[in-house]
Coordinates of C-alpha atoms and ligand atoms in Angstrom, one line a residue:
X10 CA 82.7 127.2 92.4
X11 CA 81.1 126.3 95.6
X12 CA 77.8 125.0 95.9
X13 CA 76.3 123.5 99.5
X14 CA 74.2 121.3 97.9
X15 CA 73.6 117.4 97.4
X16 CA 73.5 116.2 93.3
X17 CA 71.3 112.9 92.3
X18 CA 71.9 111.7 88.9
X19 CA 69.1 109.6 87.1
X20 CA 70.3 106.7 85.4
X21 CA 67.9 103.7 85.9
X22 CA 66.2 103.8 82.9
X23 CA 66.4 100.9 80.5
X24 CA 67.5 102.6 77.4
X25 CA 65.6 100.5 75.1
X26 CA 65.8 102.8 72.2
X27 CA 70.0 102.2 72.1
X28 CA 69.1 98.6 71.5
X29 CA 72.2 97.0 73.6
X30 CA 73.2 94.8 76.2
X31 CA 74.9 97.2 77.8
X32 CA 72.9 100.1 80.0
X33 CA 72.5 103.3 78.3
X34 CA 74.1 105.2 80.4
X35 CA 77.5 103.0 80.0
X36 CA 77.7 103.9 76.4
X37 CA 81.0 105.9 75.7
X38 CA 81.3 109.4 74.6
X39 CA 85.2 110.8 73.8
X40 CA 86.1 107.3 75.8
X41 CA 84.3 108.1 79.0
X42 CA 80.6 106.7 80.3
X43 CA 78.1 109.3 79.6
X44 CA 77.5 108.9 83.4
X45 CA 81.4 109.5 84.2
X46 CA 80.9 112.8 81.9
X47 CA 77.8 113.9 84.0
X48 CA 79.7 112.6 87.6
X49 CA 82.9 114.5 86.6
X50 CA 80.5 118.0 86.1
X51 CA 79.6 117.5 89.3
X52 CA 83.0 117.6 90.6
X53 CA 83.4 120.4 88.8
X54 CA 80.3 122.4 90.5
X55 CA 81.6 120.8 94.0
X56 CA 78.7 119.1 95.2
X57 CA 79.1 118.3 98.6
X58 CA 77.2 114.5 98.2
X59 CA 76.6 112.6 94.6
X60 CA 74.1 110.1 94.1
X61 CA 73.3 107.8 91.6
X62 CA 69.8 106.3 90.9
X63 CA 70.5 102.9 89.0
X64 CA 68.0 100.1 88.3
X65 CA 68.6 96.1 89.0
X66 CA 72.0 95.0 87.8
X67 CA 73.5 97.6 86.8
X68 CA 76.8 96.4 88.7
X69 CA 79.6 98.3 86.2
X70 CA 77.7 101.4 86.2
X71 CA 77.4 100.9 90.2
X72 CA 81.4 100.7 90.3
X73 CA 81.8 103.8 88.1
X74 CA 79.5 105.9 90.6
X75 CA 81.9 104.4 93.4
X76 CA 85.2 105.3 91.5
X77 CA 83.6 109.2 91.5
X78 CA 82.6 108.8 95.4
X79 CA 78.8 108.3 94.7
X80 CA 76.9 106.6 96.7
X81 CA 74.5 104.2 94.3
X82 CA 70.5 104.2 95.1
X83 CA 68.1 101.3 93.8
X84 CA 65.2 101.9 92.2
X85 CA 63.8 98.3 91.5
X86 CA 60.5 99.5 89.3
X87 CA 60.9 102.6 86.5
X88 CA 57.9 104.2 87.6
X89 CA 59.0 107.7 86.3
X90 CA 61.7 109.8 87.3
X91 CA 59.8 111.8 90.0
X92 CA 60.1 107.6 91.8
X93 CA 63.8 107.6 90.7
X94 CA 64.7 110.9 92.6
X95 CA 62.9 110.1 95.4
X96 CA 64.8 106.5 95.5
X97 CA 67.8 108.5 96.5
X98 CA 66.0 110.2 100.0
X99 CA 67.4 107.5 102.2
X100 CA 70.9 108.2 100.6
X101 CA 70.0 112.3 101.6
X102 CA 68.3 111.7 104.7
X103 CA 71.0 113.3 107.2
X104 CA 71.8 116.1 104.3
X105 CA 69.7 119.0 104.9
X106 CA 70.9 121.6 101.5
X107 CA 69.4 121.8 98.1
X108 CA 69.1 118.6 96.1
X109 CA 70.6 118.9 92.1
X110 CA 68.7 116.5 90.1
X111 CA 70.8 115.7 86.5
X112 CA 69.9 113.0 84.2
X113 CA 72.9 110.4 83.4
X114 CA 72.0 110.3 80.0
X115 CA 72.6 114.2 79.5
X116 CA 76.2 114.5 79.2
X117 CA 77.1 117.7 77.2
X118 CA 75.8 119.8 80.7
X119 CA 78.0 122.5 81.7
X120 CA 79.1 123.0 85.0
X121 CA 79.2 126.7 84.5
X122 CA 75.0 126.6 83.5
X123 CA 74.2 124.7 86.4
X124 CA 76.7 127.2 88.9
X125 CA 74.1 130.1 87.1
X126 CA 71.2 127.8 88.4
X127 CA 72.5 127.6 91.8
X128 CA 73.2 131.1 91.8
X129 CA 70.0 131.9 91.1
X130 CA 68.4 129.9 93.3
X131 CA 70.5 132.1 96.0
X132 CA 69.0 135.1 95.3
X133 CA 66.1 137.1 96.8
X134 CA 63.4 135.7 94.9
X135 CA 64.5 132.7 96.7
X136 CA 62.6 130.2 93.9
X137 CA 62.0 126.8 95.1
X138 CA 62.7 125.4 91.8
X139 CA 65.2 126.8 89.4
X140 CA 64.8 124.6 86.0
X141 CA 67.2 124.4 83.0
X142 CA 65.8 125.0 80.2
X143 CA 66.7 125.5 76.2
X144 CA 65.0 127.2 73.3
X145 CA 64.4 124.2 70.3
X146 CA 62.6 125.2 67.3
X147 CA 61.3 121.7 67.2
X148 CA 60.7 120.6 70.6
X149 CA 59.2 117.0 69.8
X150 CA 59.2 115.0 72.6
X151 CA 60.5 117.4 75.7
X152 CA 58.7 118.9 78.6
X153 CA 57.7 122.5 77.4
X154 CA 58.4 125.3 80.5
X155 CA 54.9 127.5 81.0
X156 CA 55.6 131.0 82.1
X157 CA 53.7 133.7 83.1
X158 CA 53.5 137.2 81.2
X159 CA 55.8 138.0 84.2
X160 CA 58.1 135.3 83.2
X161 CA 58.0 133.2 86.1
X162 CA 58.2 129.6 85.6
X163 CA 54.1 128.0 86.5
X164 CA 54.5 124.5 85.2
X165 CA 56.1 122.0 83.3
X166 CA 53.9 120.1 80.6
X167 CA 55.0 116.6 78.9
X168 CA 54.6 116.8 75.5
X169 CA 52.0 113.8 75.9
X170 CA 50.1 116.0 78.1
X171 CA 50.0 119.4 76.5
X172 CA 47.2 121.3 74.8
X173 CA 48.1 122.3 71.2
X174 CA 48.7 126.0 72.3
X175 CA 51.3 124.2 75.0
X176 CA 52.8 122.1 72.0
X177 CA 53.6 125.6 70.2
X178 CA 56.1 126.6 73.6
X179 CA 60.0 126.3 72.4
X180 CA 61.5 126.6 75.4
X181 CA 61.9 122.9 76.7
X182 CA 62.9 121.6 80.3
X183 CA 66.4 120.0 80.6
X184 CA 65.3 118.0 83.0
X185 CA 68.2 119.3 85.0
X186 CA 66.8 121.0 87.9
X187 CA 67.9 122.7 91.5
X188 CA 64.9 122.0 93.9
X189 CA 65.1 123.7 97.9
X190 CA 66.1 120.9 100.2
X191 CA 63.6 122.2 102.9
X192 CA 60.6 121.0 100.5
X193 CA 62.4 118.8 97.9
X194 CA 61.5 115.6 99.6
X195 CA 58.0 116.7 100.8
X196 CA 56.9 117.7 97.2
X197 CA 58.3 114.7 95.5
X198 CA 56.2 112.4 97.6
X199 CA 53.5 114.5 96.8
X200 CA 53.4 113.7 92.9
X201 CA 51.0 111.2 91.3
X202 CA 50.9 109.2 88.2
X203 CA 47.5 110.7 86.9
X204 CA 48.9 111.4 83.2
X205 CA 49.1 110.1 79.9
X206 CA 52.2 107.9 81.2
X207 CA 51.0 106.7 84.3
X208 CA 54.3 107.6 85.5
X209 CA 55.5 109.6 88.4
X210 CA 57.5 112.9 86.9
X211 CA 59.4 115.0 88.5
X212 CA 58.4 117.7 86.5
X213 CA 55.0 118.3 88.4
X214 CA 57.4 119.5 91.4
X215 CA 57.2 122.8 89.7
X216 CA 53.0 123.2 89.9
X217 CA 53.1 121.8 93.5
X218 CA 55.9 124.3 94.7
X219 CA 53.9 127.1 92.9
X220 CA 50.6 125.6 94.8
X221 CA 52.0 126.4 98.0
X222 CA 52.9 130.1 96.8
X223 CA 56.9 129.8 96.1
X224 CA 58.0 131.0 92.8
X225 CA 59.6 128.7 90.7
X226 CA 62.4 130.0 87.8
X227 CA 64.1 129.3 84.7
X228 CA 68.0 129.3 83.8
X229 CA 68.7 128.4 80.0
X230 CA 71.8 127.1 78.1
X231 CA 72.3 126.0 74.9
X232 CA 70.2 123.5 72.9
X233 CA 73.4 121.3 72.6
X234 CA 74.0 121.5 76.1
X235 CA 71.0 119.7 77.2
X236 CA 71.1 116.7 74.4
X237 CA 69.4 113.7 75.4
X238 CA 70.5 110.5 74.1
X239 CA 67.9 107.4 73.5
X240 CA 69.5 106.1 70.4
X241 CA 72.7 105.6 69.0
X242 CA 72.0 107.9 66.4
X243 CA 72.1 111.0 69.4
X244 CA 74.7 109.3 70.9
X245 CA 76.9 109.9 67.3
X246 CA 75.8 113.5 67.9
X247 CA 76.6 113.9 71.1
X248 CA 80.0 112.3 70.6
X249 CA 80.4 115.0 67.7
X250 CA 79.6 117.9 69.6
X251 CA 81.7 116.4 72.5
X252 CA 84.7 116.0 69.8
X253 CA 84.3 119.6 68.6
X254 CA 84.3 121.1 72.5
X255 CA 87.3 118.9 73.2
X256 CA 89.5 120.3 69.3
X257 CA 88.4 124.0 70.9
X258 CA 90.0 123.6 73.9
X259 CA 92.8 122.0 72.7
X260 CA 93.2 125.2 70.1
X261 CA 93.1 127.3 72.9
X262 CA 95.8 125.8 74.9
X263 CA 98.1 126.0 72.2
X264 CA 98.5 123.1 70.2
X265 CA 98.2 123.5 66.2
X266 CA 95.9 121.6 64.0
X267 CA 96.2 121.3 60.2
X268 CA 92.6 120.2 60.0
X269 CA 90.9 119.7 63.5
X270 CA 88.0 118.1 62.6
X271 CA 90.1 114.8 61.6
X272 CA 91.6 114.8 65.3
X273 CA 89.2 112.7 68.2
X274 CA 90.3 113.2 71.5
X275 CA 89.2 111.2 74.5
X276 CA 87.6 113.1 77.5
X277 CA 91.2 112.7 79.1
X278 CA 93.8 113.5 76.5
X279 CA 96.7 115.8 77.8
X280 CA 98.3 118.0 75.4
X281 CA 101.5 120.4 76.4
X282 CA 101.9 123.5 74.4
X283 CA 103.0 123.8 70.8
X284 CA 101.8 120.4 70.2
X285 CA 101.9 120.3 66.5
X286 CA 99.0 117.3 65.0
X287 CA 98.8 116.9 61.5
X288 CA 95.2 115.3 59.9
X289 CA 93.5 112.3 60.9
X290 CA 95.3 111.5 64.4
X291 CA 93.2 109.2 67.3
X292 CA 93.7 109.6 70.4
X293 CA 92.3 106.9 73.0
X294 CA 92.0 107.1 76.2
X295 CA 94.7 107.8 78.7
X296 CA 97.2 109.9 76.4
X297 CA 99.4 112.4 77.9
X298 CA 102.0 114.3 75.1
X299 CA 104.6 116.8 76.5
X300 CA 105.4 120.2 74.7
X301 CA 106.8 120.7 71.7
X302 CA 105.6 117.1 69.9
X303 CA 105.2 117.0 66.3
X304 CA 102.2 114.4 65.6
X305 CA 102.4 113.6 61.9
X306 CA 99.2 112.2 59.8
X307 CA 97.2 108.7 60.5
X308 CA 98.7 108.3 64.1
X309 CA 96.6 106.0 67.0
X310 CA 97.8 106.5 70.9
X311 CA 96.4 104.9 73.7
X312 CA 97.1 104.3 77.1
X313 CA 100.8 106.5 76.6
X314 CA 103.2 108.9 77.6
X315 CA 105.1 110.8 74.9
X316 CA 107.7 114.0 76.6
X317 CA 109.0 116.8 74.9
X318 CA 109.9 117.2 71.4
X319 CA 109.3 113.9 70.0
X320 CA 108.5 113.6 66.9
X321 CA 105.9 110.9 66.1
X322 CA 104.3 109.5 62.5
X323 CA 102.7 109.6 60.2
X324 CA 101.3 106.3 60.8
X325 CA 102.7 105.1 64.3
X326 CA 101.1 103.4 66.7
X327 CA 101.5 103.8 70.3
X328 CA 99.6 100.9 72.2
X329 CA 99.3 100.7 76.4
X330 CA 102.2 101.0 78.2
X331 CA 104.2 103.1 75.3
X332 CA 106.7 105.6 76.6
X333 CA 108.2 107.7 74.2
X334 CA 111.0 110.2 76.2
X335 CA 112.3 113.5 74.9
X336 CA 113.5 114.1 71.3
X337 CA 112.9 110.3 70.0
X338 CA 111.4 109.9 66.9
X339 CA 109.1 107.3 66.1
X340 CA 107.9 106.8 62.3
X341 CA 105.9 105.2 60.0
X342 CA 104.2 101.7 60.7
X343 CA 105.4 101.5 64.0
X344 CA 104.2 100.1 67.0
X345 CA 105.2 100.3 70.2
X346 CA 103.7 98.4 73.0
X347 CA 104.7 98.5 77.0
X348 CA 108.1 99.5 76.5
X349 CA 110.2 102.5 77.2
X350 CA 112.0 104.4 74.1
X351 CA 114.3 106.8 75.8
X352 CA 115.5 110.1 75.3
X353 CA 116.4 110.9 71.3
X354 CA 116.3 107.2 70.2
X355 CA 115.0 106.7 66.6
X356 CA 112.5 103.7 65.4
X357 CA 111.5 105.0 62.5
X358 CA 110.5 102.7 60.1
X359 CA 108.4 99.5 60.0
X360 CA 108.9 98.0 63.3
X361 CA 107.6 96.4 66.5
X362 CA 108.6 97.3 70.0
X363 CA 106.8 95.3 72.5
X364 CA 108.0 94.8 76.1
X365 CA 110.9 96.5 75.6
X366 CA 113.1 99.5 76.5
X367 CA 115.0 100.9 73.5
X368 CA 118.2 103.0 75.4
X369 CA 118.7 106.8 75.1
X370 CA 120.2 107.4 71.4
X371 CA 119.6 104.2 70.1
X372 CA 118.8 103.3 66.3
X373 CA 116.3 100.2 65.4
X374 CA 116.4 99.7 61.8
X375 CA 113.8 99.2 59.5
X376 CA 111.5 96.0 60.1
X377 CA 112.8 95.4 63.3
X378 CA 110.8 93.1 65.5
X379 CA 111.0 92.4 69.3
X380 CA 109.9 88.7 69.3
X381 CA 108.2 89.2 72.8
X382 CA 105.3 86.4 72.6
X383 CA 106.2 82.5 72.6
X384 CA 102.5 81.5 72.4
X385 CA 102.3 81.3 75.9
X386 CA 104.5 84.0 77.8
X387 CA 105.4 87.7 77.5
X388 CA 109.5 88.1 77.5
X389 CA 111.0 91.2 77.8
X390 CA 113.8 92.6 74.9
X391 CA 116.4 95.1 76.2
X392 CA 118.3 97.1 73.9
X393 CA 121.0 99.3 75.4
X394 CA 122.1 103.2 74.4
X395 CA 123.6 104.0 71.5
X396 CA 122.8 100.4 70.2
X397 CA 122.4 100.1 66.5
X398 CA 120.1 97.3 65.2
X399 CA 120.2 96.9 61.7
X400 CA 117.0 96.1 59.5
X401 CA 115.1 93.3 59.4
X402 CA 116.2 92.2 62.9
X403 CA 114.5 89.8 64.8
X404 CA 115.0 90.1 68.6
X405 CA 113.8 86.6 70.1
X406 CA 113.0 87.6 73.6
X407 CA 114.0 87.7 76.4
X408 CA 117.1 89.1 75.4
X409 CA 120.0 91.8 75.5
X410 CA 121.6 94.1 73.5
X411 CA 124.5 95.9 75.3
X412 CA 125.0 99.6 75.1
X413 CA 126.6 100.4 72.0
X414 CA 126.8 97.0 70.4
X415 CA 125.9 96.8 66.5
X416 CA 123.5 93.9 65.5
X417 CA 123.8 93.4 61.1
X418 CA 121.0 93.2 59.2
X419 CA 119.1 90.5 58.7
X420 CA 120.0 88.8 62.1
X421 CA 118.0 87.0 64.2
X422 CA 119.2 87.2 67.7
X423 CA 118.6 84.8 70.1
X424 CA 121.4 85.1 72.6
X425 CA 122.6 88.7 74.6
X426 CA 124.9 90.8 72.9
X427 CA 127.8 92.4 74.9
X428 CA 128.1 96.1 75.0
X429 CA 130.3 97.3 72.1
X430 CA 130.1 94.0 70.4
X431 CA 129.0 93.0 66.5
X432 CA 126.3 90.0 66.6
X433 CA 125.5 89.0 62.9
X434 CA 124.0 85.8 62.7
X435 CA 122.8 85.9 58.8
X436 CA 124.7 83.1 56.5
X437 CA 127.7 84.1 54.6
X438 CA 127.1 85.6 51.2
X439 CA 128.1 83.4 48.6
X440 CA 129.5 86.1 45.3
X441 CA 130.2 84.0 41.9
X442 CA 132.0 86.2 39.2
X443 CA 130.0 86.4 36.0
X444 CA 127.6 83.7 36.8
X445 CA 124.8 86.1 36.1
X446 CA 125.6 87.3 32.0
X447 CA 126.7 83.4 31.7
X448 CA 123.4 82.0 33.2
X449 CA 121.4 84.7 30.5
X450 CA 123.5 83.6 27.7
X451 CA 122.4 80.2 28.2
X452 CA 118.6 80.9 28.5
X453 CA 118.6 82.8 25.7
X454 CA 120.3 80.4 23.7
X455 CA 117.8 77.4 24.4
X456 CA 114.9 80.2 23.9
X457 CA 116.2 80.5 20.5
X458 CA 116.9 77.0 19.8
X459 CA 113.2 75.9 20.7
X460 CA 111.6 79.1 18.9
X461 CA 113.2 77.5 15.6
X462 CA 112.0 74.1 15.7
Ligands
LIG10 C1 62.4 113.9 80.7 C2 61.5 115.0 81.2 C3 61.2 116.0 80.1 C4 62.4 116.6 79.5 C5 63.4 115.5 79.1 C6 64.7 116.0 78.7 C7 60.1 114.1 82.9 C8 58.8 113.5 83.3 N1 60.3 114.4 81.7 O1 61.6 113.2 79.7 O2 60.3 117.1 80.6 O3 62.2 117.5 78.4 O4 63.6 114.5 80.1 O5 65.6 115.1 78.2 O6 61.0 114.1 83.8 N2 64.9 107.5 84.7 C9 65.0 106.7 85.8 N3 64.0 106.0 86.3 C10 62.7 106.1 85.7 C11 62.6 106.9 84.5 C12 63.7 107.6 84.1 O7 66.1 106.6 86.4 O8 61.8 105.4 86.1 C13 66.1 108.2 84.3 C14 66.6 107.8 82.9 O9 67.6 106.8 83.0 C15 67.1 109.1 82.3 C16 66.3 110.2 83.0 O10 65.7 109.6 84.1 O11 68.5 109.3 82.6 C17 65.2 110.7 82.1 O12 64.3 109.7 81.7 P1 63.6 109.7 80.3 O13 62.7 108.5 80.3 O14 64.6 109.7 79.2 O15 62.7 111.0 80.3 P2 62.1 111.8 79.1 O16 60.9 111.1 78.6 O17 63.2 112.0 78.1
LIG11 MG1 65.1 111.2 77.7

């Protein structure tokens, strides 16, 4: 998809409705900022130049539209988002194509709806405006899109404006639209605030373009697409839509789900083929799992790398920095944090890797702990290949277990352990013969004794 034109994403708004400290457009869906979402669409269509309106303050939002190569446009007063678009014509001013306006609080747009826009807007009717637009049975609070009996696009009416008759029109405006870059500037200066607002909107550039004789035109999508969020209740819907688009593509590309709909993905969770995940698995962000990985129930990744033909869960947990290599198995309450468990090693029970590398074949025992935090420092635990560490282990790091040395049960290891060799460091058993039928004997006998009296 190629697309000569410049994109400007409105995101200054205050977000009030979301009642937060933190911007609206900041808020997370599947792990990203709904403005990343809209800024990585945009990549997607290839927009030449990207950039973002943001109000006062809004320095992390600022750094995410650097991180996407947007350039980031003030607008000091909400005065409506005709003002916000044209707060980003200085940005434009040596950029003569179309301008894309999007809205950064509109994250479910495809890029493939707004290529049919631009697409449009190439063709021989040559509309100034081409506006994205949805059918809702209950259009509340949108813009409604006033065609003629032609079906050409006249005007777009706020709800707060429109006659009753107007009020009856389902199909809604996006506010995504695709305005000519030879008049795009010139019209938006040309708007007024004479409405029920008092705000500037940028949906009146549809009546002044028709004044002046160009046709204006509509592209729709799907209602879901164009989901606006104001409130954390839309943004819960948004996220669930988001979740279901993600568990498609996932199905698509091969992996098997018992029961999607118990799987959340983040926006940038890799999955090889024949992925096998079982119910209820979360993945956080940064997650990348090779082919052939079996992901049992109840498991939570982040930040980690998993290669082919692991076999994970149910219940383990893979924190940042967790690198599982091919054919290991990781199982049931276990975490791993920042460490490395190489090729066809087995912690499978009970047990906390942190800091660590576990070598290639190597077998951790049940309840094994890494020791890897002395209240101030992190220290690093290094167990070699083919090492065995039997269960209930404590590993006081920072410290060494060679390749193919045996640690016993119950040991708590506080010094390296050669390659090959036996550390135990548990106290000697102590066995008395009959002690245990002698010891019963004589409780029973004083039971009796003081039952009589
Ligand atoms: C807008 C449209 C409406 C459409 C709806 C779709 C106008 C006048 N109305 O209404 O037709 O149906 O979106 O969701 O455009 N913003 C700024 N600065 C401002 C005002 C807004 O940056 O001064 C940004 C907001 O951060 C937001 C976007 O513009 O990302 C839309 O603003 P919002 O106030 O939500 O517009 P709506 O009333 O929903
Ligand atoms: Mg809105």
């Amino acid at each position: 998809m190629s697309a000569p034109c410049a994109a400007v994403v409105l995101a200054a708004g205050l977000g009030t409705r979301m009642k937060s400290d933190l911007p609206k457009v900041m808020h997370k869906v599947c792990n990203v900022p709904m403005l990343g979402h809209v800024l990585a669409m945009l990549d997607d269509l290839g927009v030449v130049r990207r950039v973002v309106v943001l109000g006062p303050g809004m320095d992390a939002a600022a750094k995410l539209a650097e991180a996407y190569d947007a350039t980031v446009a003030e607008q000091t007063e909400r005065l409506g988002t005709a003002h916000a678009a044209l707060a980003a014509k200085d940005a434009l001013a040596d950029f003569a194509g179309d301008v894309l306006v999007a809205f950064g609080d509109t994250p479910l747009v495809r890029a493939e709806t707004v290529a049919r826009a631009i697409e449009l807007r190439r063709s021989a009717l040559d509309p100034a405006v081409v506006v994205l637009g949805f059918e809702e049975d209950e259009p509340g609070a949108y813009g409604r899109l006033i065609l003629d009996d032609a079906g050409n696009l006249v005007r777009i009416v706020e709800a707060k404006d429109a006659t009753p008759e107007e009020l009856d029109v389902t199909l809604c405006n996006s506010g995504v639209m695709l305005i000519d870059g030879a008049v795009a500037w010139r019209l938006l200066s040309a708007i007024g605030n004479d409405n029920a607002k008092g705000e500037y909107y940028l949906t009146d550039v549809v009546a002044l373009a028709r004044a002046e004789g160009r046709a204006c035109a509509v592209v729709e999508g799907g209602a879901e697409e164009f989901l606006g969020v104001n409130s954390r209740a839309d943004l819960a819907l948004v996220e669930a839509i988001a979740q279901d688009r993600l568990r498609a593509e996932a199905l698509a590309r091969g992996v098997t789900m018992t029961d999607p709909h118990t799987v959340y993905f983040s926006a940038d969770t890799q999955l090889g083929r024949d992925v096998t995940i079982e119910p209820f698995v979360t993945f956080g962000p940064g997650v990348v799992i090779g082919d052939n990985v079996t992901i049992k129930g109840f498991c939570h990744f982040e930040d980690a790398r998993v290669a082919a033909g692991a076999i994970l869960g149910p219940y383990a947990r893979l924190r940042p920095g967790a690198d599982v290599a091919e054919d290991a198995h990781i199982g049931n309450f276990v975490e791993i944090k920042k460490a490395t468990v190489e090729r066809g090693a087995k912690v499978n029970h009970l047990t906390y890797i942190g800091d660590a590398r576990v070598g290639a074949g190597a077998n951790v025992g049940a309840g094994t702990i890494t020791c890897n935090y002395d209240g101030f420092n992190k220290s690093h635990t290094d167990i070699g290949a083919g090492a065995f560490i039997g269960s209930n282990t404590s590993l006081v790091a920072p410290v060494k277990v060679g390749d193919g040395a045996t640690v016993g049960a119950g040991s708590v290891v506080t010094h390296d352990v050669p390659a090959d060799a036996l550390a135990v460091t548990r106290a000697q058993q102590k066995t008395l013969n009959g002690w245990a039928a002698r010891f019963r004997e004589k409780m029973r006998a004083l039971k009796a004794k003081k039952e009589g009296c």
